[in-house]
Coordinates of C-alpha atoms in Angstrom, one line a residue:
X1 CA 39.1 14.0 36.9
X2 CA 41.7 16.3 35.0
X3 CA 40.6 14.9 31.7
X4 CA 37.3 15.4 32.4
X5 CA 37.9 18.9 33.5
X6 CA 40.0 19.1 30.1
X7 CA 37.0 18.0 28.1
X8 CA 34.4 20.4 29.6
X9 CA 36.9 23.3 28.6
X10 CA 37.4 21.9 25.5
X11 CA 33.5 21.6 24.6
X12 CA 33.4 25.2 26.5
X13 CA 35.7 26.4 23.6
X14 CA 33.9 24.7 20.6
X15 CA 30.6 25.8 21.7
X16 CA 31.7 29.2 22.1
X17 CA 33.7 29.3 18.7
X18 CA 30.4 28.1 16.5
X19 CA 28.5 30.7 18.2
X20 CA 31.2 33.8 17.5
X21 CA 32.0 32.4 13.8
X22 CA 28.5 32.3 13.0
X23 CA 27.9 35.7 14.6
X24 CA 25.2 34.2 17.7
X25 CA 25.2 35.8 20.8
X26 CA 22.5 33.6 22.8
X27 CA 22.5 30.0 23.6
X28 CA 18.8 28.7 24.1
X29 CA 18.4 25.2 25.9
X30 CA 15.7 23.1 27.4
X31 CA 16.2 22.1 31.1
X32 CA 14.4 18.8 31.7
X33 CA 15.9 18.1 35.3
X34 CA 17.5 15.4 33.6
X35 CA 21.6 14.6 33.8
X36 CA 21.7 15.6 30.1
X37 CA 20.4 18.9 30.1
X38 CA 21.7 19.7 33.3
X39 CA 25.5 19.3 32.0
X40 CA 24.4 20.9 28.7
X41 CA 23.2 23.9 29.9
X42 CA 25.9 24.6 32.8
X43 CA 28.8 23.9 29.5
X44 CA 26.7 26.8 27.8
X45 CA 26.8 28.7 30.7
X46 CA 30.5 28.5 31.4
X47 CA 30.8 29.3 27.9
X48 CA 30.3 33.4 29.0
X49 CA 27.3 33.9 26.4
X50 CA 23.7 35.3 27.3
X51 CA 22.5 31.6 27.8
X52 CA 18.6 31.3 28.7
X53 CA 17.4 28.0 30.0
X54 CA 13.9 27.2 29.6
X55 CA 11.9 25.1 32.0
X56 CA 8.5 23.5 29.7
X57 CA 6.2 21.7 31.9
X58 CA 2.9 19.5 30.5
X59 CA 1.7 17.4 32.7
X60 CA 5.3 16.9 34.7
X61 CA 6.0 14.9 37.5
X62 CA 6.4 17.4 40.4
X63 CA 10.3 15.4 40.9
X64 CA 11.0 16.1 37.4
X65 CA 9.4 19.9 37.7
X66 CA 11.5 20.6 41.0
X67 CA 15.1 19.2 39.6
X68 CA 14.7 21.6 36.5
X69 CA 13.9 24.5 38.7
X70 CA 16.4 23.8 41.4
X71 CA 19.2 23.0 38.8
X72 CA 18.2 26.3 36.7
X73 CA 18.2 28.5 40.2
X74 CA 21.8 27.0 40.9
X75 CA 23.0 28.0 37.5
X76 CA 21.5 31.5 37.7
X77 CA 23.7 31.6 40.8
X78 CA 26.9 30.7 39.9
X79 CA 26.5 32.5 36.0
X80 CA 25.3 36.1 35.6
X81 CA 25.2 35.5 32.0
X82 CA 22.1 33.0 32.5
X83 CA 18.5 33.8 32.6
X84 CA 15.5 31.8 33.1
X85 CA 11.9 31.2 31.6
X86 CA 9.4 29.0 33.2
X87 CA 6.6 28.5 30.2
X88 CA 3.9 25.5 31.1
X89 CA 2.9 24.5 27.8
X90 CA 0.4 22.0 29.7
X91 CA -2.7 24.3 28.2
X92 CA -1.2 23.7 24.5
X93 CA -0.9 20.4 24.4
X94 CA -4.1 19.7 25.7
X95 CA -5.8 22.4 23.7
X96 CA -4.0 20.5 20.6
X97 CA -5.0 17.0 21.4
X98 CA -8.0 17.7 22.8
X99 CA -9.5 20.1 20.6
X100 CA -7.6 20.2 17.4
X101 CA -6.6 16.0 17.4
X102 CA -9.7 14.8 19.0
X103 CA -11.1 12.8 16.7
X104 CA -7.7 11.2 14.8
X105 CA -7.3 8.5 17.5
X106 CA -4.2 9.2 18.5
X107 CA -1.7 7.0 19.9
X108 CA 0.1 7.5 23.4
X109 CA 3.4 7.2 21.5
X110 CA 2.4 10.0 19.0
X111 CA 0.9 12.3 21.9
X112 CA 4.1 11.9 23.6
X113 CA 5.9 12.8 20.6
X114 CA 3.4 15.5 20.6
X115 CA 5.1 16.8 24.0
X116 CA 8.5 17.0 22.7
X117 CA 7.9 18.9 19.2
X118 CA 5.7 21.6 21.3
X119 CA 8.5 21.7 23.1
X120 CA 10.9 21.8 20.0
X121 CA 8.7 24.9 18.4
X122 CA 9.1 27.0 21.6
X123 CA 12.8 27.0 21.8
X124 CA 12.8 28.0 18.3
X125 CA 11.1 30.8 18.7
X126 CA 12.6 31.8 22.0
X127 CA 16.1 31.3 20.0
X128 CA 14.6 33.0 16.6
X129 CA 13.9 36.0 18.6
X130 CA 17.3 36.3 19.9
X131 CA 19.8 35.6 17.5
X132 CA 20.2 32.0 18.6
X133 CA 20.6 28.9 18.6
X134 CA 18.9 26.0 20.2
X135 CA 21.3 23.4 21.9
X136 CA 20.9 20.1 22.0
X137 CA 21.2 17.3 25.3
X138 CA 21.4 14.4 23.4
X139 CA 24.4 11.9 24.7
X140 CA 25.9 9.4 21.9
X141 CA 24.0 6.2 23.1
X142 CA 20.4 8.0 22.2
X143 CA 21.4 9.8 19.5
X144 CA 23.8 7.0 17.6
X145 CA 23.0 4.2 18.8
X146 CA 19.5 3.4 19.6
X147 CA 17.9 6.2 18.7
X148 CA 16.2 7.0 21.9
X149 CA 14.6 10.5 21.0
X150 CA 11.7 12.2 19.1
X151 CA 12.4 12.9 15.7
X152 CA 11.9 16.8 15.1
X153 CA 11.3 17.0 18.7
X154 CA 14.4 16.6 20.7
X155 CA 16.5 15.7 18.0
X156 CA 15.6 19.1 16.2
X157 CA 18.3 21.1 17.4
X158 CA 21.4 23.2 16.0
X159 CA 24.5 22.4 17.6
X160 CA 24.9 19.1 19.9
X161 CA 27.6 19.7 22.4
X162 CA 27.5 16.6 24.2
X163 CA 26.4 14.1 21.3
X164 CA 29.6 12.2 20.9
X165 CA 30.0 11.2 24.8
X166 CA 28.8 7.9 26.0
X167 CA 26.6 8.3 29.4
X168 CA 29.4 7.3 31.4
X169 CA 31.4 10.3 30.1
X170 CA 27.9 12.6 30.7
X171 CA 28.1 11.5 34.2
X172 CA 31.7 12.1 34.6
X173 CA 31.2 15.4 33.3
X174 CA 28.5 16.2 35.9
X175 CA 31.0 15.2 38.4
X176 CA 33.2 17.1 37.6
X177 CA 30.7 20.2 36.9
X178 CA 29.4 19.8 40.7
X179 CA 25.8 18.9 39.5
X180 CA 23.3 19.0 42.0
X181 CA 23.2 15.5 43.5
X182 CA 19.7 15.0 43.1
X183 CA 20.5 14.9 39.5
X184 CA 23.1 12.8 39.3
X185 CA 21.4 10.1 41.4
X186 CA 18.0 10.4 39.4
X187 CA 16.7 7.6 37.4
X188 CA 16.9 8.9 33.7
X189 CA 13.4 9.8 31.8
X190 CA 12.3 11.3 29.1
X191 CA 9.5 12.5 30.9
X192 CA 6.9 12.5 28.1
X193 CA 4.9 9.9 29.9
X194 CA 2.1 10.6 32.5
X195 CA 3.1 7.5 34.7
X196 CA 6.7 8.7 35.2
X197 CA 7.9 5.6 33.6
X198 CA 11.9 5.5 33.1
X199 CA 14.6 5.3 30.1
X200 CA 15.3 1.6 31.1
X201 CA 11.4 0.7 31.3
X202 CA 11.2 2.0 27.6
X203 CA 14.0 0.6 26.6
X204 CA 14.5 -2.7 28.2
X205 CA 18.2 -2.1 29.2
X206 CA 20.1 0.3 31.4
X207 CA 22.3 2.7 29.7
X208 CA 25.0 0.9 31.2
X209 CA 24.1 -2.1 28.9
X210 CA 23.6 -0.3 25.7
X211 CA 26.5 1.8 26.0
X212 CA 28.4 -1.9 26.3
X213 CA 26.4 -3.1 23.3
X214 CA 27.5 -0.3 21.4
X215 CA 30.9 -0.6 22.0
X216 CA 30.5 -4.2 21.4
X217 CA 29.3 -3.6 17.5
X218 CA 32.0 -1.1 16.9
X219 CA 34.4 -3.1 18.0
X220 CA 33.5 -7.2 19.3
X221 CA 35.5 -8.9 22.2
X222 CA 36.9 -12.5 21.7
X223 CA 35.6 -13.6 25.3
X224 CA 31.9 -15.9 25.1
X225 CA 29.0 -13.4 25.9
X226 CA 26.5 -14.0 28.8
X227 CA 22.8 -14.8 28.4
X228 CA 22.2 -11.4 29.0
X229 CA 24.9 -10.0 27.1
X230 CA 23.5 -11.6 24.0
X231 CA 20.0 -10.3 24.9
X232 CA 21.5 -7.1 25.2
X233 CA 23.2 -6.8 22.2
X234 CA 20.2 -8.0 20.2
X235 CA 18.0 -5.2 21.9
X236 CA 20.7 -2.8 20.9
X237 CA 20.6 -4.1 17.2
X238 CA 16.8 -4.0 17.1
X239 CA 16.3 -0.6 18.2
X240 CA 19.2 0.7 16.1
X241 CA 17.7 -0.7 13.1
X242 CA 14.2 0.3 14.2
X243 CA 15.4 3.8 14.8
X244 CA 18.0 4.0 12.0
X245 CA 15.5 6.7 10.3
X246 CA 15.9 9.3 12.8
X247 CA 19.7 8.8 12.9
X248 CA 20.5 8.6 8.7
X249 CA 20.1 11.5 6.5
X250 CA 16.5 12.2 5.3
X251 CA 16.0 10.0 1.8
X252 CA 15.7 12.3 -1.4
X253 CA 14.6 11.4 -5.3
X254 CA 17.7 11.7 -7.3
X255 CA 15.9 13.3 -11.2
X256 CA 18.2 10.8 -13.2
X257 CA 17.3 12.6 -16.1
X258 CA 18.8 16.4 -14.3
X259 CA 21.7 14.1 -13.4
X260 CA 22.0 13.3 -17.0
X261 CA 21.6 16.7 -18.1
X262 CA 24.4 17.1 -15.7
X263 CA 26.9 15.5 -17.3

């Protein structure tokens, strides 16, 4: 536990630092009633700066609706520095996708992409309206490793406090942070689907798994791998080579004549 308590002060510090060296004075997150953004947001919180947590609704499960609220009202209880927006963007999705997208055909994938770069565009402008930043809740399994996140949707973000922890060490943080239980013990979701359907349904494997398929590519064991194991691992590899777009910097045209020129 004292490590743990050590690391939240120590991501407490940085996130705090990047905001006074770059002259921000408001942290801007989205609270999905997820373990993720619930330790995000209570690290910016404890960080002292105006911190404004954003609940964005379209079409969410009433669970998933209620744990954001409840999580954001015990924040605004325990931090006077935190304030709260509830803004359903149900209306503009549908207004987009029904009106605007009707006829492209598109895809459920794309329309739940859809969700989370609507969502993306209103924390910009909340945080572009109040000398801020928006923070990100992505943990090191989803945004490393398999790449289990919406490119320019929640993976559009400025800082990422809690990018380089595995989800065991996201867990261990809400511990330590006295999370609401409810979160804790929820299944993880993205919650960009209308049928509720989990992280591990998408994925095939628990985070559990990956995060012990990720280990195992950094650095392999000598002891014979289960059936599952091996199916594991090669899940992990799939998606992390389907996904290796989102996580590499963007491809540019090098002008080999300019670099010419150059020399």
């Amino acid at each position: 536990m004292g490590d743990f308590n050590n690391l939240s002060k120590d991501i407490v510090d940085w996130i705090r630092k990047y905001a006074n060296d770059n002259n921000i004075n408001t942290l801007v997150v989205g609270v999905s009633g997820g373990i993720d953004s619930a330790v995000t947001s209570t690290l910016c919180s404890k960080t002292g700066l105006r911190t404004v947590v954003l609940n964005m609704p379209i079409h969410q499960e009433e669970i998933q609706y209620n744990l954001a609220n409840n999580h954001i009202e015990w924040l605004k209880s325990n931090w006077e520095n935190v304030e709260s927006h509830m803004i359903d963007l149900t209306g503009t999705f549908d207004f987009l996708s029904k009106n605007d997208l009707k006829n492209q055909k598109l895809s459920n994938l794309a329309l739940a992409n859809t969700r989370a770069r609507i969502r993306m565009t209103t924390l910009y402008a909340i945080a572009g309206s109040n000398n801020g930043i928006v923070v990100g809740t992505g943990n090191k399994v989803e945004d490393f490793g398999v790449g289990f996140f919406t490119k320019y949707g929640d993976g559009g973000v400025d800082i990422s406090p809690i990018a380089d922890l595995f989800k065991s060490e996201v867990y261990a943080l809400a511990d330590v942070l006295g999370i609401i239980q409810d979160i804790q013990d929820a299944a993880p979701t993205d919650g960009l689907w209308g049928d509720g359907r989990t992280d591990e349904e998408q994925m095939g494997a628990t985070y559990d798994e990956l995060e012990w398929a990720m280990k195992e590519v950094e650095c392999p064991s000598e002891e014979e791998l289960s059936k599952r194991q091996k199916e594991v691992l090669k899940l992990y590899l799939n998606l992390n080579k389907l996904n290796s777009h989102k996580m590499q910097t963007i491809p540019v045209f090098r002008n080999k004549d300019r670099d010419s020129m150059e020399e």
